[in-house]
Structure formats: C-alpha cells, structure tokens
Amino acid sequence: LKLASALLLLASSEAFTPQSLVGRRQSALSVATEPPASTAATTGGNTDWSPRSWREREVQQGPNYEDEEELEQAIDTIKKFSPLVFAGEVRSLHEQLARACSGQGFLLMGGDCAEAFNEFNVDHVRDSFRVLLQMALVLTFGSAMPVIKVGRMAGQFAKPRSEPDEVRDGVALPSYRGDIINREEFTPEARRHNPNNMVEAYHQSAQTLNILRAFSTGGYADMSRLHAWNLDFV
C-alpha cells in the first residue's frame, strides 16, 4: 500500500500566454466525466471502484508489512484526513489535458525522482516551482500556445527496486523503497517497512500542496516577477 502521488495544476494554462493568443477563439471540447462503458473489458468485468478495490488486483513492488494491526491503524488514521487534491482541481486538469490532446496546449511535468522527509523545506518547494515556471515561459513563447504545468511532487515518495534486498558486507536488508515505506539508513530499524510512514508522507504532501497553492495564486507566478526570479540566483 502506498499513498497515491498527488498531481497539482501549478498555475493556470492562461499564465504566460502570448498576446497573439489573447482573444483567440477556442473550440469547445466535450470532456468525459465518467469512464466509458468499455472500461469493463479492461478491468476484468468489474467497474465498481472503491478505495479498497485495488486489493483485488495483483500488486508488484509492494511493501511487506509485518504487523497487520499497525497497518490497519495507519490506514484508519489516513481515512480521517481530508483529500490532498480536490474534485475541482482534478476536473480543471482533466479539461486542460483534453485541450492538450487536441493540440491546443502543451503539457509540462516536472519534479523530483523521489521526495524525502529530511529534504523538505519551503525554499526547495519554491525553487522547484520556479524552475517549472521558467521552463513554461520558454515553451509558451516557443510553441505559441498555453502550457499546462503539472508538479510531480507532494506525494512522490516511493521508489521501485530491481531487487527486494540490498547486501552490504555480507549483510542483507530490505531495499530502500522510498520514505513512504522505509528509510535509507542501512539498519534493520530503518529498512523495516513501516506503515506509519504513510501518515508522515500525507502531512508533508499537504504542506507541499499548501505552499504550491500559495505561490501559484499569490502573485509569485506573475510574469512581472521574471527578473526577480533571475536575480534570486545572483
């Protein structure tokens, strides 16, 4: 079990839109809000979804929790939390991705390979956000179309591994699979698959999303701050 990675639309696709595109007529798109009827053919005939329906599927690269009671306690704790990404944000991203599929936009996705608990700070989130904005600015004027900016962050804590165990000096311990499952230090305590890491991952993801929402709606993403972004590196 792992917390799903949260995709946040970092800034609206209207940001950094060249003046040549302002007022240009956009063709209406019909965006599906429900899965097509053919979904049953690809899901084994069962179209009923629930937060636990994944348990009916084969899971690869999954954690091995030793204490089932500890796992259930962690899951019960997370159930009481609010969603990391809300329905309106998902619908907005869905509609903009549909426009990109029809050639009316460009998708830019970026972020860390894997986030870490001990690397979290506001400056790191801000700098990652700024790099995406700078890349989007170049792409917008190069492609003359809106750029949809999606952050691969706020939940990107898991790492797949080719081997279940790591061996050092004849000592074998479970491989490090990301902070949401275990820790990187090569000790039995750190490498134990700990379900409580999911709870910590939720809290860090919530903080990251709050920071991103604040920067994206608080004026930091405004094009007038372009020179300020560059001066920050000096």
mmCIF file of C-alpha atoms in Angstrom:
data_model
loop_
_atom_site.group_PDB
_atom_site.id
_atom_site.type_symbol
_atom_site.label_atom_id
_atom_site.label_comp_id
_atom_site.label_asym_id
_atom_site.label_seq_id
_atom_site.Cartn_x
_atom_site.Cartn_y
_atom_site.Cartn_z
ATOM 1 C CA LEU A 1 0.000 0.000 0.000
ATOM 2 C CA LYS A 2 1.316 3.426 -0.816
ATOM 3 C CA LEU A 3 -0.139 6.902 -0.881
ATOM 4 C CA ALA A 4 -1.060 7.918 -4.415
ATOM 5 C CA SER A 5 1.098 10.640 -5.910
ATOM 6 C CA ALA A 6 -0.737 13.954 -5.996
ATOM 7 C CA LEU A 7 -0.825 15.883 -9.279
ATOM 8 C CA LEU A 8 -1.403 19.591 -8.782
ATOM 9 C CA LEU A 9 -2.016 22.058 -11.594
ATOM 10 C CA LEU A 10 0.688 24.513 -10.560
ATOM 11 C CA ALA A 11 -0.671 27.533 -12.424
ATOM 12 C CA SER A 12 -3.474 28.062 -14.864
ATOM 13 C CA SER A 13 -2.801 27.396 -18.518
ATOM 14 C CA GLU A 14 -3.549 31.066 -19.164
ATOM 15 C CA ALA A 15 -0.326 32.093 -17.414
ATOM 16 C CA PHE A 16 2.374 33.410 -19.759
ATOM 17 C CA THR A 17 0.001 33.314 -22.744
ATOM 18 C CA PRO A 18 1.440 35.457 -25.572
ATOM 19 C CA GLN A 19 -0.631 38.471 -26.618
ATOM 20 C CA SER A 20 -1.050 36.884 -30.036
ATOM 21 C CA LEU A 21 -3.188 34.216 -28.392
ATOM 22 C CA VAL A 22 -5.302 36.522 -26.250
ATOM 23 C CA GLY A 23 -8.846 36.589 -27.560
ATOM 24 C CA ARG A 24 -8.241 33.707 -29.952
ATOM 25 C CA ARG A 25 -11.348 31.602 -30.261
ATOM 26 C CA GLN A 26 -11.051 28.247 -28.516
ATOM 27 C CA SER A 27 -13.011 25.318 -29.858
ATOM 28 C CA ALA A 28 -15.314 23.660 -27.360
ATOM 29 C CA LEU A 29 -14.333 20.209 -26.193
ATOM 30 C CA SER A 30 -16.586 17.573 -24.710
ATOM 31 C CA VAL A 31 -14.643 16.158 -21.769
ATOM 32 C CA ALA A 32 -15.889 12.874 -20.393
ATOM 33 C CA THR A 33 -16.598 12.911 -16.673
ATOM 34 C CA GLU A 34 -17.441 9.224 -16.409
ATOM 35 C CA PRO A 35 -15.375 6.225 -17.606
ATOM 36 C CA PRO A 36 -16.551 4.749 -20.904
ATOM 37 C CA ALA A 37 -18.705 1.649 -20.902
ATOM 38 C CA SER A 38 -15.832 -0.341 -22.407
ATOM 39 C CA THR A 39 -13.943 0.020 -19.129
ATOM 40 C CA ALA A 40 -15.276 -3.352 -18.034
ATOM 41 C CA ALA A 41 -13.311 -5.044 -20.802
ATOM 42 C CA THR A 42 -10.024 -3.804 -19.384
ATOM 43 C CA THR A 43 -10.820 -4.256 -15.678
ATOM 44 C CA GLY A 44 -11.894 -7.861 -15.625
ATOM 45 C CA GLY A 45 -15.585 -7.031 -15.969
ATOM 46 C CA ASN A 46 -15.763 -5.178 -12.631
ATOM 47 C CA THR A 47 -16.434 -1.462 -12.962
ATOM 48 C CA ASP A 48 -17.136 -0.873 -9.259
ATOM 49 C CA TRP A 49 -14.404 1.310 -7.780
ATOM 50 C CA SER A 50 -13.712 1.948 -4.123
ATOM 51 C CA PRO A 51 -10.640 2.996 -2.126
ATOM 52 C CA ARG A 52 -10.056 -0.699 -1.373
ATOM 53 C CA SER A 53 -10.777 -2.184 -4.822
ATOM 54 C CA TRP A 54 -7.055 -2.173 -5.611
ATOM 55 C CA ARG A 55 -6.738 -5.102 -3.198
ATOM 56 C CA GLU A 56 -8.414 -7.269 -5.838
ATOM 57 C CA ARG A 57 -5.524 -6.618 -8.254
ATOM 58 C CA GLU A 58 -2.061 -8.084 -8.448
ATOM 59 C CA VAL A 59 0.391 -5.720 -6.750
ATOM 60 C CA GLN A 60 4.054 -5.667 -7.757
ATOM 61 C CA GLN A 61 6.811 -3.778 -5.941
ATOM 62 C CA GLY A 62 4.535 -3.522 -2.920
ATOM 63 C CA PRO A 63 5.706 -3.265 0.702
ATOM 64 C CA ASN A 64 5.668 -6.181 3.108
ATOM 65 C CA TYR A 65 4.241 -5.000 6.393
ATOM 66 C CA GLU A 66 4.937 -7.381 9.273
ATOM 67 C CA ASP A 67 2.305 -6.026 11.660
ATOM 68 C CA GLU A 68 -1.191 -6.133 10.160
ATOM 69 C CA GLU A 69 -2.696 -4.318 13.142
ATOM 70 C CA GLU A 70 -0.181 -1.480 12.813
ATOM 71 C CA LEU A 71 -1.032 -1.217 9.114
ATOM 72 C CA GLU A 72 -4.764 -1.017 9.759
ATOM 73 C CA GLN A 73 -4.217 1.676 12.396
ATOM 74 C CA ALA A 74 -2.243 3.771 9.899
ATOM 75 C CA ILE A 75 -4.940 3.322 7.246
ATOM 76 C CA ASP A 76 -7.682 4.266 9.711
ATOM 77 C CA THR A 77 -5.733 7.425 10.589
ATOM 78 C CA ILE A 78 -5.390 8.445 6.943
ATOM 79 C CA LYS A 79 -9.094 7.805 6.308
ATOM 80 C CA LYS A 80 -9.925 10.671 8.670
ATOM 81 C CA PHE A 81 -7.806 13.181 6.724
ATOM 82 C CA SER A 82 -9.111 15.485 4.014
ATOM 83 C CA PRO A 83 -8.265 14.782 0.347
ATOM 84 C CA LEU A 84 -4.937 16.119 -0.871
ATOM 85 C CA VAL A 85 -6.366 17.082 -4.275
ATOM 86 C CA PHE A 86 -9.987 18.149 -4.622
ATOM 87 C CA ALA A 87 -12.504 17.306 -7.327
ATOM 88 C CA GLY A 88 -12.495 20.772 -8.839
ATOM 89 C CA GLU A 89 -8.724 20.663 -9.333
ATOM 90 C CA VAL A 90 -8.991 17.245 -10.985
ATOM 91 C CA ARG A 91 -11.750 18.416 -13.346
ATOM 92 C CA SER A 92 -9.765 21.520 -14.278
ATOM 93 C CA LEU A 93 -6.687 19.458 -15.069
ATOM 94 C CA HIS A 94 -8.803 16.928 -16.976
ATOM 95 C CA GLU A 95 -10.241 19.639 -19.205
ATOM 96 C CA GLN A 96 -6.852 21.216 -19.894
ATOM 97 C CA LEU A 97 -5.278 17.843 -20.697
ATOM 98 C CA ALA A 98 -8.089 17.253 -23.179
ATOM 99 C CA ARG A 99 -7.167 20.539 -24.865
ATOM 100 C CA ALA A 100 -3.520 19.477 -24.993
ATOM 101 C CA CYS A 101 -4.563 16.201 -26.643
ATOM 102 C CA SER A 102 -6.356 18.209 -29.338
ATOM 103 C CA GLY A 103 -3.277 20.356 -29.990
ATOM 104 C CA GLN A 104 -4.467 23.371 -28.001
ATOM 105 C CA GLY A 105 -1.822 23.182 -25.300
ATOM 106 C CA PHE A 106 1.499 21.714 -24.217
ATOM 107 C CA LEU A 107 1.959 19.553 -21.113
ATOM 108 C CA LEU A 108 4.998 20.195 -18.910
ATOM 109 C CA MET A 109 5.520 17.805 -15.993
ATOM 110 C CA GLY A 110 8.470 18.003 -13.617
ATOM 111 C CA GLY A 111 9.629 17.214 -10.120
ATOM 112 C CA ASP A 112 11.940 15.070 -8.034
ATOM 113 C CA CYS A 113 12.639 11.416 -8.756
ATOM 114 C CA ALA A 114 11.547 10.810 -5.174
ATOM 115 C CA GLU A 115 10.844 13.184 -2.329
ATOM 116 C CA ALA A 116 12.447 12.689 1.079
ATOM 117 C CA PHE A 117 11.238 13.639 4.535
ATOM 118 C CA ASN A 118 14.577 15.153 5.596
ATOM 119 C CA GLU A 119 14.875 17.331 2.465
ATOM 120 C CA PHE A 120 11.576 19.135 2.892
ATOM 121 C CA ASN A 121 11.676 22.922 3.244
ATOM 122 C CA VAL A 122 9.847 25.890 1.767
ATOM 123 C CA ASP A 123 12.830 27.068 -0.279
ATOM 124 C CA HIS A 124 13.147 23.696 -2.011
ATOM 125 C CA VAL A 125 9.464 23.683 -2.983
ATOM 126 C CA ARG A 126 9.671 27.303 -4.154
ATOM 127 C CA ASP A 127 12.778 26.663 -6.258
ATOM 128 C CA SER A 128 11.235 23.610 -7.938
ATOM 129 C CA PHE A 129 8.118 25.651 -8.674
ATOM 130 C CA ARG A 130 10.196 28.487 -10.131
ATOM 131 C CA VAL A 131 12.112 26.149 -12.453
ATOM 132 C CA LEU A 132 8.811 24.848 -13.828
ATOM 133 C CA LEU A 133 7.597 28.400 -14.383
ATOM 134 C CA GLN A 134 10.795 29.366 -16.202
ATOM 135 C CA MET A 135 10.612 26.284 -18.412
ATOM 136 C CA ALA A 136 6.944 27.020 -19.142
ATOM 137 C CA LEU A 137 7.772 30.583 -20.121
ATOM 138 C CA VAL A 138 10.257 29.409 -22.759
ATOM 139 C CA LEU A 139 7.861 26.749 -24.043
ATOM 140 C CA THR A 140 4.953 29.190 -24.222
ATOM 141 C CA PHE A 141 6.755 31.665 -26.450
ATOM 142 C CA GLY A 142 8.414 28.909 -28.450
ATOM 143 C CA SER A 143 5.222 26.977 -29.139
ATOM 144 C CA ALA A 144 2.779 29.938 -29.123
ATOM 145 C CA MET A 145 0.288 28.003 -27.058
ATOM 146 C CA PRO A 146 -0.667 27.653 -23.390
ATOM 147 C CA VAL A 147 1.487 25.378 -21.228
ATOM 148 C CA ILE A 148 -0.123 23.145 -18.611
ATOM 149 C CA LYS A 149 2.253 22.878 -15.675
ATOM 150 C CA VAL A 150 1.964 19.748 -13.515
ATOM 151 C CA GLY A 151 4.163 19.073 -10.495
ATOM 152 C CA ARG A 152 5.458 15.572 -9.901
ATOM 153 C CA MET A 153 5.604 16.297 -6.199
ATOM 154 C CA ALA A 154 3.558 16.298 -2.991
ATOM 155 C CA GLY A 155 3.341 12.511 -2.746
ATOM 156 C CA GLN A 156 6.249 11.215 -4.850
ATOM 157 C CA PHE A 157 7.823 9.173 -2.055
ATOM 158 C CA ALA A 158 8.020 5.630 -3.449
ATOM 159 C CA LYS A 159 10.898 4.073 -5.401
ATOM 160 C CA PRO A 160 10.728 0.775 -7.333
ATOM 161 C CA ARG A 161 13.664 -1.591 -6.942
ATOM 162 C CA SER A 162 15.052 -4.374 -9.109
ATOM 163 C CA GLU A 163 15.944 -6.490 -6.056
ATOM 164 C CA PRO A 164 13.940 -6.930 -2.841
ATOM 165 C CA ASP A 165 17.099 -6.897 -0.693
ATOM 166 C CA GLU A 166 20.302 -4.879 -0.552
ATOM 167 C CA VAL A 167 23.543 -6.588 0.502
ATOM 168 C CA ARG A 168 26.454 -4.756 2.119
ATOM 169 C CA ASP A 169 29.478 -6.599 3.511
ATOM 170 C CA GLY A 170 27.523 -9.839 3.640
ATOM 171 C CA VAL A 171 24.562 -8.240 5.447
ATOM 172 C CA ALA A 172 21.212 -8.358 3.629
ATOM 173 C CA LEU A 173 18.434 -5.903 4.467
ATOM 174 C CA PRO A 174 15.261 -4.895 2.596
ATOM 175 C CA SER A 175 15.969 -2.458 -0.228
ATOM 176 C CA TYR A 176 15.172 1.192 0.303
ATOM 177 C CA ARG A 177 11.824 1.793 -1.416
ATOM 178 C CA GLY A 178 11.277 5.436 -0.598
ATOM 179 C CA ASP A 179 10.416 7.265 2.599
ATOM 180 C CA ILE A 180 6.748 6.328 2.398
ATOM 181 C CA ILE A 181 7.787 2.702 3.015
ATOM 182 C CA ASN A 182 11.141 2.671 4.826
ATOM 183 C CA ARG A 183 14.265 4.747 5.477
ATOM 184 C CA GLU A 184 17.525 4.981 3.561
ATOM 185 C CA GLU A 185 19.870 4.265 6.503
ATOM 186 C CA PHE A 186 21.270 0.743 6.328
ATOM 187 C CA THR A 187 19.940 -0.558 9.633
ATOM 188 C CA PRO A 188 17.252 -3.150 10.408
ATOM 189 C CA GLU A 189 15.118 -0.500 12.122
ATOM 190 C CA ALA A 190 15.332 1.956 9.212
ATOM 191 C CA ARG A 191 14.740 -0.630 6.492
ATOM 192 C CA ARG A 192 11.662 -2.103 8.169
ATOM 193 C CA HIS A 193 8.528 -1.429 6.125
ATOM 194 C CA ASN A 194 6.723 0.982 8.416
ATOM 195 C CA PRO A 195 3.065 1.822 7.655
ATOM 196 C CA ASN A 196 3.258 4.946 9.825
ATOM 197 C CA ASN A 197 5.486 6.466 7.133
ATOM 198 C CA MET A 198 2.307 6.859 5.058
ATOM 199 C CA VAL A 199 0.891 9.175 7.705
ATOM 200 C CA GLU A 200 4.049 11.288 7.689
ATOM 201 C CA ALA A 201 4.006 11.326 3.882
ATOM 202 C CA TYR A 202 0.437 12.645 3.940
ATOM 203 C CA HIS A 203 1.352 15.525 6.247
ATOM 204 C CA GLN A 204 4.385 16.512 4.166
ATOM 205 C CA SER A 205 2.328 16.276 0.964
ATOM 206 C CA ALA A 206 -0.341 18.532 2.471
ATOM 207 C CA GLN A 207 2.281 21.119 3.434
ATOM 208 C CA THR A 208 3.852 20.983 -0.037
ATOM 209 C CA LEU A 209 0.482 21.487 -1.728
ATOM 210 C CA ASN A 210 -0.350 24.416 0.549
ATOM 211 C CA ILE A 211 2.957 26.059 -0.367
ATOM 212 C CA LEU A 212 2.380 25.471 -4.091
ATOM 213 C CA ARG A 213 -1.161 26.824 -3.945
ATOM 214 C CA ALA A 214 0.067 29.909 -2.111
ATOM 215 C CA PHE A 215 2.792 30.609 -4.673
ATOM 216 C CA SER A 216 0.590 29.888 -7.707
ATOM 217 C CA THR A 217 -2.286 32.119 -6.584
ATOM 218 C CA GLY A 218 -0.410 34.731 -4.546
ATOM 219 C CA GLY A 219 1.333 36.539 -7.398
ATOM 220 C CA TYR A 220 4.633 34.649 -7.447
ATOM 221 C CA ALA A 221 3.759 33.104 -10.833
ATOM 222 C CA ASP A 222 3.083 36.509 -12.396
ATOM 223 C CA MET A 223 5.198 37.234 -15.459
ATOM 224 C CA SER A 224 6.207 40.579 -13.964
ATOM 225 C CA ARG A 225 8.349 38.644 -11.491
ATOM 226 C CA LEU A 226 10.536 37.203 -14.259
ATOM 227 C CA HIS A 227 13.512 39.431 -13.411
ATOM 228 C CA ALA A 228 13.086 38.737 -9.699
ATOM 229 C CA TRP A 229 13.361 35.001 -10.363
ATOM 230 C CA ASN A 230 16.613 35.505 -12.227
ATOM 231 C CA LEU A 231 18.064 37.871 -9.612
ATOM 232 C CA ASP A 232 17.434 35.259 -6.907
ATOM 233 C CA PHE A 233 20.254 33.208 -8.434
ATOM 234 C CA VAL A 234 22.775 36.066 -8.193
#
